PDB file of C-alpha atoms and ligand atoms in Angstrom:
ATOM      1  CA  UNK A   1     -62.006 -85.168  72.293  1.00  0.00           C
ATOM      2  CA  UNK A   2     -59.904 -87.784  74.386  1.00  0.00           C
ATOM      3  CA  UNK A   3     -58.627 -90.825  73.077  1.00  0.00           C
ATOM      4  CA  UNK A   4     -56.286 -92.166  74.931  1.00  0.00           C
ATOM      5  CA  UNK A   5     -55.976 -91.842  78.974  1.00  0.00           C
ATOM      6  CA  UNK A   6     -53.590 -93.453  80.972  1.00  0.00           C
ATOM      7  CA  UNK A   7     -53.409 -93.734  84.605  1.00  0.00           C
ATOM      8  CA  UNK A   8     -50.950 -94.995  86.921  1.00  0.00           C
ATOM      9  CA  UNK A   9     -48.923 -97.172  85.132  1.00  0.00           C
ATOM     10  CA  UNK A  10     -46.592 -99.474  85.865  1.00  0.00           C
ATOM     11  CA  UNK A  11     -45.132-102.619  84.659  1.00  0.00           C
ATOM     12  CA  UNK A  12     -42.311-104.284  86.955  1.00  0.00           C
ATOM     13  CA  UNK A  13     -40.661-107.483  84.940  1.00  0.00           C
ATOM     14  CA  UNK A  14     -40.037-110.643  87.465  1.00  0.00           C
ATOM     15  CA  UNK A  15     -39.934-110.903  90.636  1.00  0.00           C
ATOM     16  CA  UNK A  16     -37.806-110.930  94.027  1.00  0.00           C
ATOM     17  CA  UNK A  17     -34.272-109.934  93.345  1.00  0.00           C
ATOM     18  CA  UNK A  18     -34.522-110.148  89.578  1.00  0.00           C
ATOM     19  CA  UNK A  19     -37.089-107.870  89.221  1.00  0.00           C
ATOM     20  CA  UNK A  20     -36.924-105.062  86.439  1.00  0.00           C
ATOM     21  CA  UNK A  21     -39.133-102.088  86.930  1.00  0.00           C
ATOM     22  CA  UNK A  22     -39.697-100.990  83.514  1.00  0.00           C
ATOM     23  CA  UNK A  23     -42.540 -98.125  83.999  1.00  0.00           C
ATOM     24  CA  UNK A  24     -42.929 -96.109  87.436  1.00  0.00           C
ATOM     25  CA  UNK A  25     -46.658 -94.407  87.572  1.00  0.00           C
ATOM     26  CA  UNK A  26     -46.832 -93.023  84.532  1.00  0.00           C
ATOM     27  CA  UNK A  27     -49.895 -90.996  83.582  1.00  0.00           C
ATOM     28  CA  UNK A  28     -50.872 -88.852  80.804  1.00  0.00           C
ATOM     29  CA  UNK A  29     -53.954 -88.041  77.650  1.00  0.00           C
ATOM     30  CA  UNK A  30     -53.996 -87.827  74.456  1.00  0.00           C
ATOM     31  CA  UNK A  31     -56.420 -85.808  72.353  1.00  0.00           C
ATOM     32  CA  UNK A  32     -57.951 -87.416  68.569  1.00  0.00           C
ATOM     33  CA  UNK A  33     -55.995 -86.858  66.089  1.00  0.00           C
ATOM     34  CA  UNK A  34     -52.534 -85.672  68.114  1.00  0.00           C
ATOM     35  CA  UNK A  35     -49.346 -86.669  67.018  1.00  0.00           C
ATOM     36  CA  UNK A  36     -47.242 -87.726  70.255  1.00  0.00           C
ATOM     37  CA  UNK A  37     -43.037 -88.108  69.859  1.00  0.00           C
ATOM     38  CA  UNK A  38     -41.565 -90.481  72.649  1.00  0.00           C
ATOM     39  CA  UNK A  39     -38.335 -90.493  73.278  1.00  0.00           C
ATOM     40  CA  UNK A  40     -35.711 -91.525  75.734  1.00  0.00           C
ATOM     41  CA  UNK A  41     -32.567 -93.803  76.128  1.00  0.00           C
ATOM     42  CA  UNK A  42     -32.304 -97.159  75.436  1.00  0.00           C
ATOM     43  CA  UNK A  43     -34.230 -99.293  77.915  1.00  0.00           C
ATOM     44  CA  UNK A  44     -35.850 -96.344  79.809  1.00  0.00           C
ATOM     45  CA  UNK A  45     -39.064 -98.202  78.909  1.00  0.00           C
ATOM     46  CA  UNK A  46     -41.113 -97.049  75.881  1.00  0.00           C
ATOM     47  CA  UNK A  47     -41.174 -99.960  73.639  1.00  0.00           C
ATOM     48  CA  UNK A  48     -42.802-101.589  77.074  1.00  0.00           C
ATOM     49  CA  UNK A  49     -45.059 -98.412  77.371  1.00  0.00           C
ATOM     50  CA  UNK A  50     -46.391 -98.608  73.993  1.00  0.00           C
ATOM     51  CA  UNK A  51     -47.315-102.721  74.042  1.00  0.00           C
ATOM     52  CA  UNK A  52     -49.095-101.566  77.043  1.00  0.00           C
ATOM     53  CA  UNK A  53     -51.128 -99.215  75.536  1.00  0.00           C
ATOM     54  CA  UNK A  54     -52.117-101.738  72.569  1.00  0.00           C
ATOM     55  CA  UNK A  55     -53.179-104.898  74.667  1.00  0.00           C
ATOM     56  CA  UNK A  56     -49.989-106.571  74.107  1.00  0.00           C
ATOM     57  CA  UNK A  57     -48.249-107.126  77.520  1.00  0.00           C
ATOM     58  CA  UNK A  58     -50.324-106.632  80.657  1.00  0.00           C
ATOM     59  CA  UNK A  59     -49.396-103.283  83.332  1.00  0.00           C
ATOM     60  CA  UNK A  60     -48.739-104.505  86.926  1.00  0.00           C
ATOM     61  CA  UNK A  61     -50.819-101.401  88.131  1.00  0.00           C
ATOM     62  CA  UNK A  62     -52.874 -98.901  86.555  1.00  0.00           C
ATOM     63  CA  UNK A  63     -55.404 -98.019  83.765  1.00  0.00           C
ATOM     64  CA  UNK A  64     -55.340 -97.783  79.764  1.00  0.00           C
ATOM     65  CA  UNK A  65     -58.479 -96.014  78.450  1.00  0.00           C
ATOM     66  CA  UNK A  66     -59.136 -96.073  74.745  1.00  0.00           C
ATOM     67  CA  UNK A  67     -62.116 -94.472  73.092  1.00  0.00           C
ATOM     68  CA  UNK A  68     -63.929 -94.697  76.911  1.00  0.00           C
ATOM     69  CA  UNK A  69     -62.888 -98.290  77.236  1.00  0.00           C
ATOM     70  CA  UNK A  70     -60.899 -99.842  80.004  1.00  0.00           C
ATOM     71  CA  UNK A  71     -58.632-101.772  77.796  1.00  0.00           C
ATOM     72  CA  UNK A  72     -57.236-104.120  80.834  1.00  0.00           C
ATOM     73  CA  UNK A  73     -61.180-104.789  82.586  1.00  0.00           C
ATOM     74  CA  UNK A  74     -61.987-106.313  79.202  1.00  0.00           C
ATOM     75  CA  UNK A  75     -61.558-110.057  78.872  1.00  0.00           C
ATOM     76  CA  UNK A  76     -58.725-111.949  76.760  1.00  0.00           C
ATOM     77  CA  UNK A  77     -61.856-112.120  73.758  1.00  0.00           C
ATOM     78  CA  UNK A  78     -62.885-108.642  73.901  1.00  0.00           C
ATOM     79  CA  UNK A  79     -58.978-107.688  74.124  1.00  0.00           C
ATOM     80  CA  UNK A  80     -58.464-109.823  71.092  1.00  0.00           C
ATOM     81  CA  UNK A  81     -60.986-107.750  68.951  1.00  0.00           C
ATOM     82  CA  UNK A  82     -60.184-104.794  70.870  1.00  0.00           C
ATOM     83  CA  UNK A  83     -56.498-105.094  69.756  1.00  0.00           C
ATOM     84  CA  UNK A  84     -57.540-105.528  65.810  1.00  0.00           C
ATOM     85  CA  UNK A  85     -60.099-103.227  65.618  1.00  0.00           C
ATOM     86  CA  UNK A  86     -58.571-100.084  67.503  1.00  0.00           C
ATOM     87  CA  UNK A  87     -54.944-100.348  67.498  1.00  0.00           C
ATOM     88  CA  UNK A  88     -52.483-100.371  64.194  1.00  0.00           C
ATOM     89  CA  UNK A  89     -48.747-101.181  65.222  1.00  0.00           C
ATOM     90  CA  UNK A  90     -45.808-100.710  63.081  1.00  0.00           C
ATOM     91  CA  UNK A  91     -42.325-102.083  64.417  1.00  0.00           C
ATOM     92  CA  UNK A  92     -39.205-101.173  63.114  1.00  0.00           C
ATOM     93  CA  UNK A  93     -38.629-104.225  61.596  1.00  0.00           C
ATOM     94  CA  UNK A  94     -42.008-104.128  60.063  1.00  0.00           C
ATOM     95  CA  UNK A  95     -42.872-108.183  60.821  1.00  0.00           C
ATOM     96  CA  UNK A  96     -44.960-108.886  57.920  1.00  0.00           C
ATOM     97  CA  UNK A  97     -45.745-112.191  56.801  1.00  0.00           C
ATOM     98  CA  UNK A  98     -43.549-114.419  54.714  1.00  0.00           C
ATOM     99  CA  UNK A  99     -45.587-116.032  52.593  1.00  0.00           C
ATOM    100  CA  UNK A 100     -48.798-113.434  52.160  1.00  0.00           C
ATOM    101  CA  UNK A 101     -48.307-110.868  49.191  1.00  0.00           C
ATOM    102  CA  UNK A 102     -48.055-107.019  49.297  1.00  0.00           C
ATOM    103  CA  UNK A 103     -52.567-107.194  48.813  1.00  0.00           C
ATOM    104  CA  UNK A 104     -52.883-109.985  51.373  1.00  0.00           C
ATOM    105  CA  UNK A 105     -50.610-108.483  54.255  1.00  0.00           C
ATOM    106  CA  UNK A 106     -52.248-105.128  54.377  1.00  0.00           C
ATOM    107  CA  UNK A 107     -55.505-106.877  54.456  1.00  0.00           C
ATOM    108  CA  UNK A 108     -54.933-109.233  56.818  1.00  0.00           C
ATOM    109  CA  UNK A 109     -56.243-107.411  59.689  1.00  0.00           C
ATOM    110  CA  UNK A 110     -59.663-107.067  58.512  1.00  0.00           C
ATOM    111  CA  UNK A 111     -60.289-110.834  57.432  1.00  0.00           C
ATOM    112  CA  UNK A 112     -59.403-112.045  60.107  1.00  0.00           C
ATOM    113  CA  UNK A 113     -61.793-109.887  61.794  1.00  0.00           C
ATOM    114  CA  UNK A 114     -64.382-111.013  59.216  1.00  0.00           C
ATOM    115  CA  UNK A 115     -64.865-107.627  57.773  1.00  0.00           C
ATOM    116  CA  UNK A 116     -65.271-106.499  54.221  1.00  0.00           C
ATOM    117  CA  UNK A 117     -62.174-104.842  52.075  1.00  0.00           C
ATOM    118  CA  UNK A 118     -63.360-101.993  51.325  1.00  0.00           C
ATOM    119  CA  UNK A 119     -62.042-101.447  47.449  1.00  0.00           C
ATOM    120  CA  UNK A 120     -62.200 -97.494  47.123  1.00  0.00           C
ATOM    121  CA  UNK A 121     -60.439 -97.521  50.458  1.00  0.00           C
ATOM    122  CA  UNK A 122     -57.650 -99.820  49.615  1.00  0.00           C
ATOM    123  CA  UNK A 123     -57.143 -98.212  46.111  1.00  0.00           C
ATOM    124  CA  UNK A 124     -56.204 -94.903  47.578  1.00  0.00           C
ATOM    125  CA  UNK A 125     -54.138 -96.190  50.446  1.00  0.00           C
ATOM    126  CA  UNK A 126     -51.559 -98.200  48.240  1.00  0.00           C
ATOM    127  CA  UNK A 127     -51.782 -95.458  46.070  1.00  0.00           C
ATOM    128  CA  UNK A 128     -50.732 -93.011  48.725  1.00  0.00           C
ATOM    129  CA  UNK A 129     -47.764 -95.528  50.052  1.00  0.00           C
ATOM    130  CA  UNK A 130     -46.790 -95.890  46.407  1.00  0.00           C
ATOM    131  CA  UNK A 131     -47.008 -99.892  46.692  1.00  0.00           C
ATOM    132  CA  UNK A 132     -49.553-100.074  43.357  1.00  0.00           C
ATOM    133  CA  UNK A 133     -47.341-101.680  41.208  1.00  0.00           C
ATOM    134  CA  UNK A 134     -46.541-104.071  43.838  1.00  0.00           C
ATOM    135  CA  UNK A 135     -49.140-105.582  44.896  1.00  0.00           C
ATOM    136  CA  UNK A 136     -48.319-109.419  44.162  1.00  0.00           C
ATOM    137  CA  UNK A 137     -44.735-109.264  45.415  1.00  0.00           C
ATOM    138  CA  UNK A 138     -43.734-111.052  48.405  1.00  0.00           C
ATOM    139  CA  UNK A 139     -42.552-109.161  51.675  1.00  0.00           C
ATOM    140  CA  UNK A 140     -38.649-110.489  50.496  1.00  0.00           C
ATOM    141  CA  UNK A 141     -38.771-109.090  47.139  1.00  0.00           C
ATOM    142  CA  UNK A 142     -39.676-105.394  48.527  1.00  0.00           C
ATOM    143  CA  UNK A 143     -36.792-102.599  49.770  1.00  0.00           C
ATOM    144  CA  UNK A 144     -37.048-101.865  53.311  1.00  0.00           C
ATOM    145  CA  UNK A 145     -39.018 -98.806  52.705  1.00  0.00           C
ATOM    146  CA  UNK A 146     -41.238-100.155  50.738  1.00  0.00           C
ATOM    147  CA  UNK A 147     -41.736-103.053  53.469  1.00  0.00           C
ATOM    148  CA  UNK A 148     -42.211-100.419  56.127  1.00  0.00           C
ATOM    149  CA  UNK A 149     -45.386 -98.400  53.779  1.00  0.00           C
ATOM    150  CA  UNK A 150     -46.593-102.118  53.259  1.00  0.00           C
ATOM    151  CA  UNK A 151     -46.698-102.225  57.575  1.00  0.00           C
ATOM    152  CA  UNK A 152     -48.714 -98.906  57.634  1.00  0.00           C
ATOM    153  CA  UNK A 153     -51.290 -99.876  55.247  1.00  0.00           C
ATOM    154  CA  UNK A 154     -51.766-102.880  57.142  1.00  0.00           C
ATOM    155  CA  UNK A 155     -52.015-100.728  60.289  1.00  0.00           C
ATOM    156  CA  UNK A 156     -53.928 -97.979  58.875  1.00  0.00           C
ATOM    157  CA  UNK A 157     -56.559-100.495  56.775  1.00  0.00           C
ATOM    158  CA  UNK A 158     -58.936-101.675  59.730  1.00  0.00           C
ATOM    159  CA  UNK A 159     -59.348 -97.895  60.037  1.00  0.00           C
ATOM    160  CA  UNK A 160     -57.516 -97.546  64.145  1.00  0.00           C
ATOM    161  CA  UNK A 161     -57.963 -95.189  67.336  1.00  0.00           C
ATOM    162  CA  UNK A 162     -54.458 -95.140  67.585  1.00  0.00           C
ATOM    163  CA  UNK A 163     -51.380 -95.697  65.317  1.00  0.00           C
ATOM    164  CA  UNK A 164     -48.603 -97.069  67.833  1.00  0.00           C
ATOM    165  CA  UNK A 165     -44.958 -96.945  65.919  1.00  0.00           C
ATOM    166  CA  UNK A 166     -41.617 -98.198  67.688  1.00  0.00           C
ATOM    167  CA  UNK A 167     -38.981 -96.172  65.906  1.00  0.00           C
ATOM    168  CA  UNK A 168     -40.209 -97.290  62.454  1.00  0.00           C
ATOM    169  CA  UNK A 169     -37.602 -95.655  60.807  1.00  0.00           C
ATOM    170  CA  UNK A 170     -34.720 -97.181  63.053  1.00  0.00           C
ATOM    171  CA  UNK A 171     -34.383 -99.431  60.200  1.00  0.00           C
ATOM    172  CA  UNK A 172     -33.875 -97.131  56.923  1.00  0.00           C
ATOM    173  CA  UNK A 173     -31.968 -94.174  55.447  1.00  0.00           C
ATOM    174  CA  UNK A 174     -32.395 -90.623  55.409  1.00  0.00           C
ATOM    175  CA  UNK A 175     -34.364 -90.553  52.482  1.00  0.00           C
ATOM    176  CA  UNK A 176     -36.605 -93.729  53.081  1.00  0.00           C
ATOM    177  CA  UNK A 177     -36.994 -92.278  57.082  1.00  0.00           C
ATOM    178  CA  UNK A 178     -38.059 -89.080  55.242  1.00  0.00           C
ATOM    179  CA  UNK A 179     -40.521 -90.643  53.640  1.00  0.00           C
ATOM    180  CA  UNK A 180     -42.285 -93.066  56.168  1.00  0.00           C
ATOM    181  CA  UNK A 181     -42.689 -89.968  58.323  1.00  0.00           C
ATOM    182  CA  UNK A 182     -44.285 -87.966  55.116  1.00  0.00           C
ATOM    183  CA  UNK A 183     -46.785 -90.839  54.837  1.00  0.00           C
ATOM    184  CA  UNK A 184     -47.134 -90.885  58.363  1.00  0.00           C
ATOM    185  CA  UNK A 185     -48.209 -87.380  58.818  1.00  0.00           C
ATOM    186  CA  UNK A 186     -50.174 -87.703  55.650  1.00  0.00           C
ATOM    187  CA  UNK A 187     -52.928 -90.153  57.267  1.00  0.00           C
ATOM    188  CA  UNK A 188     -52.108 -87.727  60.667  1.00  0.00           C
ATOM    189  CA  UNK A 189     -52.982 -84.520  58.926  1.00  0.00           C
ATOM    190  CA  UNK A 190     -55.916 -85.725  56.085  1.00  0.00           C
ATOM    191  CA  UNK A 191     -57.530 -88.577  58.063  1.00  0.00           C
ATOM    192  CA  UNK A 192     -57.325 -86.870  61.895  1.00  0.00           C
ATOM    193  CA  UNK A 193     -55.420 -90.007  62.553  1.00  0.00           C
ATOM    194  CA  UNK A 194     -53.912 -90.455  65.907  1.00  0.00           C
ATOM    195  CA  UNK A 195     -50.172 -90.864  65.934  1.00  0.00           C
ATOM    196  CA  UNK A 196     -47.749 -92.467  69.165  1.00  0.00           C
ATOM    197  CA  UNK A 197     -44.212 -92.464  67.464  1.00  0.00           C
ATOM    198  CA  UNK A 198     -41.183 -93.748  69.674  1.00  0.00           C
ATOM    199  CA  UNK A 199     -38.326 -92.547  67.509  1.00  0.00           C
ATOM    200  CA  UNK A 200     -34.685 -91.544  68.094  1.00  0.00           C
ATOM    201  CA  UNK A 201     -34.646 -88.940  65.185  1.00  0.00           C
ATOM    202  CA  UNK A 202     -34.515 -85.439  66.739  1.00  0.00           C
ATOM    203  CA  UNK A 203     -36.041 -84.008  63.182  1.00  0.00           C
ATOM    204  CA  UNK A 204     -38.326 -86.884  63.293  1.00  0.00           C
ATOM    205  CA  UNK A 205     -39.801 -85.618  67.273  1.00  0.00           C
ATOM    206  CA  UNK A 206     -39.778 -82.583  66.362  1.00  0.00           C
ATOM    207  CA  UNK A 207     -42.187 -82.875  63.487  1.00  0.00           C
ATOM    208  CA  UNK A 208     -44.668 -84.287  66.272  1.00  0.00           C
ATOM    209  CA  UNK A 209     -47.469 -81.985  68.123  1.00  0.00           C
ATOM    210  CA  UNK A 210     -45.669 -82.911  71.218  1.00  0.00           C
ATOM    211  CA  UNK A 211     -42.551 -84.641  73.060  1.00  0.00           C
ATOM    212  CA  UNK A 212     -43.077 -86.666  75.823  1.00  0.00           C
ATOM    213  CA  UNK A 213     -39.626 -87.675  77.383  1.00  0.00           C
ATOM    214  CA  UNK A 214     -39.058 -91.119  79.797  1.00  0.00           C
ATOM    215  CA  UNK A 215     -36.277 -91.986  81.824  1.00  0.00           C
ATOM    216  CA  UNK A 216     -36.519 -94.648  83.855  1.00  0.00           C
ATOM    217  CA  UNK A 217     -39.624 -95.692  83.667  1.00  0.00           C
ATOM    218  CA  UNK A 218     -41.269 -91.996  83.985  1.00  0.00           C
ATOM    219  CA  UNK A 219     -41.677 -89.457  82.748  1.00  0.00           C
ATOM    220  CA  UNK A 220     -39.747 -86.718  82.694  1.00  0.00           C
ATOM    221  CA  UNK A 221     -41.017 -84.079  80.369  1.00  0.00           C
ATOM    222  CA  UNK A 222     -44.531 -84.067  78.096  1.00  0.00           C
ATOM    223  CA  UNK A 223     -44.141 -81.040  76.310  1.00  0.00           C
ATOM    224  CA  UNK A 224     -46.815 -79.266  73.518  1.00  0.00           C
ATOM    225  CA  UNK A 225     -44.254 -77.565  70.622  1.00  0.00           C
ATOM    226  CA  UNK A 226     -47.106 -77.210  68.802  1.00  0.00           C
ATOM    227  CA  UNK A 227     -50.746 -76.664  68.050  1.00  0.00           C
TER     228      UNK A 227
HETATM  229  N1  LIG B 301     -40.047-109.357  78.510  1.00  0.00           N
HETATM  230  C1  LIG B 301     -39.229-108.593  79.499  1.00  0.00           C
HETATM  231  N2  LIG B 301     -38.622-109.500  80.740  1.00  0.00           N
HETATM  232  C2  LIG B 301     -37.900-108.649  81.427  1.00  0.00           C
HETATM  233  N3  LIG B 301     -37.343-107.826  81.459  1.00  0.00           N
HETATM  234  C3  LIG B 301     -37.856-106.552  80.400  1.00  0.00           C
HETATM  235  C4  LIG B 301     -38.768-107.460  79.855  1.00  0.00           C
HETATM  236  N4  LIG B 301     -39.138-106.489  78.060  1.00  0.00           N
HETATM  237  C5  LIG B 301     -38.327-105.469  78.908  1.00  0.00           C
HETATM  238  N5  LIG B 301     -37.448-105.588  79.667  1.00  0.00           N
HETATM  239  C6  LIG B 301     -36.458-104.642  80.788  1.00  0.00           C
HETATM  240  O1  LIG B 301     -37.341-103.532  80.866  1.00  0.00           O
HETATM  241  C7  LIG B 301     -36.889-101.976  80.597  1.00  0.00           C
HETATM  242  C8  LIG B 301     -37.458-101.634  79.581  1.00  0.00           C
HETATM  243  O2  LIG B 301     -37.199-101.964  77.974  1.00  0.00           O
HETATM  244  P1  LIG B 301     -37.789-101.132  77.099  1.00  0.00           P
HETATM  245  O3  LIG B 301     -39.182-101.052  77.266  1.00  0.00           O
HETATM  246  O4  LIG B 301     -37.938-102.347  75.900  1.00  0.00           O
HETATM  247  O5  LIG B 301     -37.187 -99.981  76.797  1.00  0.00           O
HETATM  248  P2  LIG B 301     -36.855 -99.200  75.674  1.00  0.00           P
HETATM  249  O6  LIG B 301     -37.708 -99.485  74.798  1.00  0.00           O
HETATM  250  O7  LIG B 301     -36.898 -97.366  76.396  1.00  0.00           O
HETATM  251  O8  LIG B 301     -35.533 -99.826  75.247  1.00  0.00           O
HETATM  252  C9  LIG B 301     -35.163-102.529  80.395  1.00  0.00           C
HETATM  253  O9  LIG B 301     -34.599-102.896  81.594  1.00  0.00           O
HETATM  254  C10 LIG B 301     -35.453-103.848  80.007  1.00  0.00           C
HETATM  255  O10 LIG B 301     -34.316-104.799  79.810  1.00  0.00           O
HETATM  256 MG1  LIG B 302     -37.977 -99.942  72.446  1.00  0.00          MG
END
């Protein structure tokens, strides 16, 4: 079952002499439960693509369809709801809210959406993430690896259609990187969670089901490496 379809996506920043073509006619689709690695040089358009997939940046032209919904045909209100319910975003520098503790950071997306926290689901998640004894800690009381585990919890708590991660291990040492990848793979394998991960780390890319390479805003390779 197809969960994401991208059609002829282009993004131009600015205009006239200073215009930058960040994405140049990108098309691909993703099945539910796939794990995709996106690789490519710095400045090639990877983050721009991820932001547009997640409804946080607007394409200049082209379409993004998530779970049969045409993302950029929605009005602002519907788009905000779409982002909260269907997209889980994970960033290199965690982007946790400094004044909220671990429990509050993880459950915030549900509360913003007026949804109840399912206690069993929450407890299972924090156990898998190894955060059970850190629930009342603030982000600045946690290591980088722990902060990234909180951001994984926050991304997953609402059972989104897709997890989008932009260099999730880019700020971590080898051991913590491996742990973060193991966690993402746990949710991918056990909950059939669709994952799209931008990475510079070849050992991470090689664990994906498919690798998409981007250069100068174009797809130069789109190869299934595992079924
Ligand atoms: N908000 C922006 N305004 C202008 N140019 C941007 C903006 N965001 C990204 N760019 C440009 O678009 C290109 C692609 O950037 P980006 O998607 O961040 O690449 P990557 O994530 O692959 O390093 C780069 O040339 C970058 O300078
Ligand atoms: Mg980037």
